[in-house]
CSV table of C-alpha atoms and ligand atoms in Angstrom, one decimal:
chain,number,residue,atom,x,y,z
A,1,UNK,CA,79.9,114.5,170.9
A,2,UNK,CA,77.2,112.9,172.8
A,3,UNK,CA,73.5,112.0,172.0
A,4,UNK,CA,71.6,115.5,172.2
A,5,UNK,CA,74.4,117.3,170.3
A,6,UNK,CA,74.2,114.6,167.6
A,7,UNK,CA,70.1,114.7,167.2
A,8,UNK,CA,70.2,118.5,167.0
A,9,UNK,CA,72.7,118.2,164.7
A,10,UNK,CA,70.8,115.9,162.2
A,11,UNK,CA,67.6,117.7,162.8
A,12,UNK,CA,69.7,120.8,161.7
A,13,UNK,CA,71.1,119.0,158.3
A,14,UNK,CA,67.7,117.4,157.8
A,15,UNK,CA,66.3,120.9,157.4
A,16,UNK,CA,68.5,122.1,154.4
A,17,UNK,CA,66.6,121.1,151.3
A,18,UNK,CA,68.7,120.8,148.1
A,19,UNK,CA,67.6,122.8,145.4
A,20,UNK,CA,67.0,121.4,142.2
A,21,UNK,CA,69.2,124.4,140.9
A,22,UNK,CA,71.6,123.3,143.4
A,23,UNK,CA,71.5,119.6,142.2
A,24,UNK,CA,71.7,120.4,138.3
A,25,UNK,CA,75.0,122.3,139.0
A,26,UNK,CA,76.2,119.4,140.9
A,27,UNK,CA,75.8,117.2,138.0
A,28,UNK,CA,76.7,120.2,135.3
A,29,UNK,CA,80.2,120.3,137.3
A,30,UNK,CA,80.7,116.7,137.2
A,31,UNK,CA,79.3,116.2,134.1
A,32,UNK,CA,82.3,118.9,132.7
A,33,UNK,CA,85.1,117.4,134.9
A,34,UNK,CA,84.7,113.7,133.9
A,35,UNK,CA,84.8,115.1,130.1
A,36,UNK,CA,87.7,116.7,130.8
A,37,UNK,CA,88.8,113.5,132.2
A,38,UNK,CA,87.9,111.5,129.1
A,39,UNK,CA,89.6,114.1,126.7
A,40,UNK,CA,93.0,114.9,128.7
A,41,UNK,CA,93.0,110.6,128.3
A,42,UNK,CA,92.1,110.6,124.8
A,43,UNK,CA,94.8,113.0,124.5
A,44,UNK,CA,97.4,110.9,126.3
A,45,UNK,CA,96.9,107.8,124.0
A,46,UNK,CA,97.0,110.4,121.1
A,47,UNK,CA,99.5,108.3,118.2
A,48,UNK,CA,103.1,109.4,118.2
A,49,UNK,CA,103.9,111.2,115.2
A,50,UNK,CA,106.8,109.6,113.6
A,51,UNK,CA,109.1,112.5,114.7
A,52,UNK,CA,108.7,111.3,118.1
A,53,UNK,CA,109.4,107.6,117.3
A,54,UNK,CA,112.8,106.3,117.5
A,55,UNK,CA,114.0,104.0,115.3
A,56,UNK,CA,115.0,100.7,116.6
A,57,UNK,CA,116.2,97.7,115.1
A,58,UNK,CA,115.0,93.7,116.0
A,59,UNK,CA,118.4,93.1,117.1
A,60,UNK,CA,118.7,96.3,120.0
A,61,UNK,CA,115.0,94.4,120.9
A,62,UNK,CA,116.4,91.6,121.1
A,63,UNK,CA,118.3,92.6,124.6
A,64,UNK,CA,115.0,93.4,126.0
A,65,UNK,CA,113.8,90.1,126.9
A,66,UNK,CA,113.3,89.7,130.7
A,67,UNK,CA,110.3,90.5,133.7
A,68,UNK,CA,112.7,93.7,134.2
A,69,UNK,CA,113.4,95.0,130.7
A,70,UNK,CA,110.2,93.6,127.8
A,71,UNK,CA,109.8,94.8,125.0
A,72,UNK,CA,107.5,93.4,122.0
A,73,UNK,CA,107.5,94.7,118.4
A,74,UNK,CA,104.0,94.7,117.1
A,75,UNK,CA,103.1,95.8,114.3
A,76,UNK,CA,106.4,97.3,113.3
A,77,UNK,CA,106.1,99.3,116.1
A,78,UNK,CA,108.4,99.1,119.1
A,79,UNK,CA,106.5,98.6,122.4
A,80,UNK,CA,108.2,98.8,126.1
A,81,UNK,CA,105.9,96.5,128.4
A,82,UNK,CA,107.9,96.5,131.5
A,83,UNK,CA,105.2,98.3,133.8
A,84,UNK,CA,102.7,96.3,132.0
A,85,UNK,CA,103.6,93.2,132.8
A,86,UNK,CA,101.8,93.3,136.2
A,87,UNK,CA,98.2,95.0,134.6
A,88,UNK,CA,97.8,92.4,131.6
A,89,UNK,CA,94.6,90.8,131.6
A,90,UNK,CA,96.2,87.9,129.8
A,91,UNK,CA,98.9,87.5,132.4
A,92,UNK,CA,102.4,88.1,132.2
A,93,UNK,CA,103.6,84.5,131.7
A,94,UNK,CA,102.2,85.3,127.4
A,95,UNK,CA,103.8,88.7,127.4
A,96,UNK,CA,107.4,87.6,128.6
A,97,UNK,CA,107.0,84.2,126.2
A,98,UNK,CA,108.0,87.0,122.8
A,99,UNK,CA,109.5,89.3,124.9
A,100,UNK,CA,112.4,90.7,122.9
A,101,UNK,CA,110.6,89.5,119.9
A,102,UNK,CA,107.9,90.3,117.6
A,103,UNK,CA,104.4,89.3,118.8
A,104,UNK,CA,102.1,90.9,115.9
A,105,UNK,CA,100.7,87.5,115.1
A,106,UNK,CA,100.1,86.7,119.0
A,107,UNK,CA,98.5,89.7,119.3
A,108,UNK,CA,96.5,89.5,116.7
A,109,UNK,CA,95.4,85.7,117.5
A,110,UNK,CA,94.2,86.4,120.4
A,111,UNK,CA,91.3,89.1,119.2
A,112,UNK,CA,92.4,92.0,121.1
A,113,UNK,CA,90.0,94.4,121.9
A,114,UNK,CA,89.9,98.4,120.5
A,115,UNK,CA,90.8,99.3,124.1
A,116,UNK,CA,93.6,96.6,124.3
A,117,UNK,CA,94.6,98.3,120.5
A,118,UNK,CA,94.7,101.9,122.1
A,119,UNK,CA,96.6,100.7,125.4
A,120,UNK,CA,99.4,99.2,123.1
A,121,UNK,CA,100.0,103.9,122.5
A,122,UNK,CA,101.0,104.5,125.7
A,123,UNK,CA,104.1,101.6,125.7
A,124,UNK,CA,105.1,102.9,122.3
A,125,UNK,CA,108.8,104.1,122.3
A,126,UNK,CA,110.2,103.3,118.4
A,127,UNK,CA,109.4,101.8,114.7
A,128,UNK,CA,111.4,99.2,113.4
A,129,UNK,CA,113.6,100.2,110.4
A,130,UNK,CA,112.0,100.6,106.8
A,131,UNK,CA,114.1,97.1,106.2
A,132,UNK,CA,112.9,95.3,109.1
A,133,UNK,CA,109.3,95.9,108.7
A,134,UNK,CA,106.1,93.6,107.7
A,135,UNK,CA,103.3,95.1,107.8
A,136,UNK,CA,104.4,98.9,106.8
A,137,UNK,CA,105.8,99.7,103.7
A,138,UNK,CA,109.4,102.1,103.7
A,139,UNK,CA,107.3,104.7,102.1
A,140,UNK,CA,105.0,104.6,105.5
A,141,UNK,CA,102.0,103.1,103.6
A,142,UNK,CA,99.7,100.7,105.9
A,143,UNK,CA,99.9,96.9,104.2
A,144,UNK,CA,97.0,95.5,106.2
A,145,UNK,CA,94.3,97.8,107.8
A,146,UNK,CA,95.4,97.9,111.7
B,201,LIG,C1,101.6,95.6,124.9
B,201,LIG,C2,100.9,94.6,124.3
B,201,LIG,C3,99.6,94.1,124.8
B,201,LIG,C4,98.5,94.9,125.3
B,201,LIG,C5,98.4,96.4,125.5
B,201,LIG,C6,97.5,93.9,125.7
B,201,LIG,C7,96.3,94.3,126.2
B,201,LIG,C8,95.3,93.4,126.6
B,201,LIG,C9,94.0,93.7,127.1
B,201,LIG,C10,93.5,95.2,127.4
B,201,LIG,C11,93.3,92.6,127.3
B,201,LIG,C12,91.9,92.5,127.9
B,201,LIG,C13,90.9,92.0,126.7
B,201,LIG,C14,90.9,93.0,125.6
B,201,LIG,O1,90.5,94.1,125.9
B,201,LIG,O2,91.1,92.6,124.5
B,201,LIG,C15,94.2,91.5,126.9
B,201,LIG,C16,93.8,90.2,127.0
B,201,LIG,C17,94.6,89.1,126.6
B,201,LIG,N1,95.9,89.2,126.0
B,201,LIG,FE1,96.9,90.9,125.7
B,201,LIG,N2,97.9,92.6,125.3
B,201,LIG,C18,99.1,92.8,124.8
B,201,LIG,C19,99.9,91.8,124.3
B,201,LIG,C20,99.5,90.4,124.2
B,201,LIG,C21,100.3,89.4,123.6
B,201,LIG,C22,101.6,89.6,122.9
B,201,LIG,C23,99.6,88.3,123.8
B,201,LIG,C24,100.1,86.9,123.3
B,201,LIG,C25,99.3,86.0,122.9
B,201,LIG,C26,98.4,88.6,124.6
B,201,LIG,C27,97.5,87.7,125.0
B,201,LIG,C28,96.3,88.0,125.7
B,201,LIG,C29,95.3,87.0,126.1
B,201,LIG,C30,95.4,85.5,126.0
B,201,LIG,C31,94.3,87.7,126.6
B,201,LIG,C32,92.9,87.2,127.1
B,201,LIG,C33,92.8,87.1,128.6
B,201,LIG,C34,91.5,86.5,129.0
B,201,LIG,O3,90.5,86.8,128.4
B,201,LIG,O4,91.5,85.7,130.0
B,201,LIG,N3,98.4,89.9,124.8
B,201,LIG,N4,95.4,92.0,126.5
C-alpha cells in the first residue's frame, strides 16, 4: 500500500466517530464476558464433595514422592502437585522437600494466602482415611477452622 492509499485510509477511519451507545456496549459486553469468566473459575475451584474424593491412605502417598509423581496431604486431604511444581511461587525445591508426605504444618507456617488456600481445590484427588486423619474428625466434623 503506498503513501496516498494509506493517508486516505486514515482520513477515512478518522471520520467514524464512536458513539457513546456504541462505547457502553463495548464495555456492557466485556463487562458480562469477564463475569462469566470469574464465575465459570469460581466454579472450577468449587470443593469436591466427598463422593468425588477418593480415599487414600499415607502409605499409597507415600510412593508419590518425586519431581514426576508429588503428592502432599494437607489438611487430611490428598493433593497431586505434579503440574504445580513448575507454577509455585515458593519454588519447587519446598514442595518436593514433603513430597509423599504430609505438609499441613508447612503449609500453614508459611501464611498462605486465601488464593494460595483455593488453588490447593484444583490439585485435590482424595481424603486420607477416618484413622489417618488430624485435623478432621471420622464423623467429618472440622477440628480447627481451615
Ligand atoms: C499444593 C500446595 C500449595 C499451594 C497451592 C501453594 C500455593 C502458594 C501460593 C499461591 C503462593 C504465593 C503467596 C500466597 O498467595 O500465599 C505460595 C507461596 C509460598 N509457598 Fe506455597 N503452596 C503450596 C504448598 C506449599 C508448601 C507445602 C510449602 C512448604 C513450606 C510452601 C511454601 C511456600 C513459600 C515459602 C512461599 C512464599 C514464596 C515467597 O513469598 O517468596 N507452599 N504458595
Amino acid at each position: 500500500m503506498d503513501l496516498v492509499n494509506l493517508t486516505v485510509r486514515s482520513l477515512k477511519l478518522g471520520d467514524v466517530k464512536p458513539s457513546r451507545e456504541n462505547f457502553l456496549q463495548v464495555e456492557r459486553d466485556s463487562i458480562t464476558e469477564r463475569n462469566d469468566i470469574i464465575g465459570e473459575r469460581k466454579c472450577r475451584l468449587k470443593e469436591k464433595s466427598h463422593d468425588e474424593l477418593r480415599i487414600i491412605n499415607l502409605a499409597e502417598v507415600a510412593w508419590h514422592d518425586t519431581p514426576d509423581d508429588c503428592w502432599l496431604v494437607i489438611y487430611d486431604y490428598v493433593y497431586d502437585c505434579t503440574e504445580f511444581l513448575n507454577n509455585h511461587p515458593g519454588g519447587q525445591d519446598i514442595l518436593l522437600e514433603h513430597a509423599g508426605r504430609d505438609a499441613t504444618l508447612a503449609f500453614i507456617s508459611t501464611g498462605h494466602s486465601a488464593v494460595a488456600n483455593a488453588t490447593l481445590e484444583r490439585y485435590k484427588i482424595g481424603e486420607l482415611p477416618p484413622e489417618e486423619r488430624l485435623f478432621r474428625t471420622p464423623n467429618g466434623l472440622k477440628i480447627s477452622g481451615f
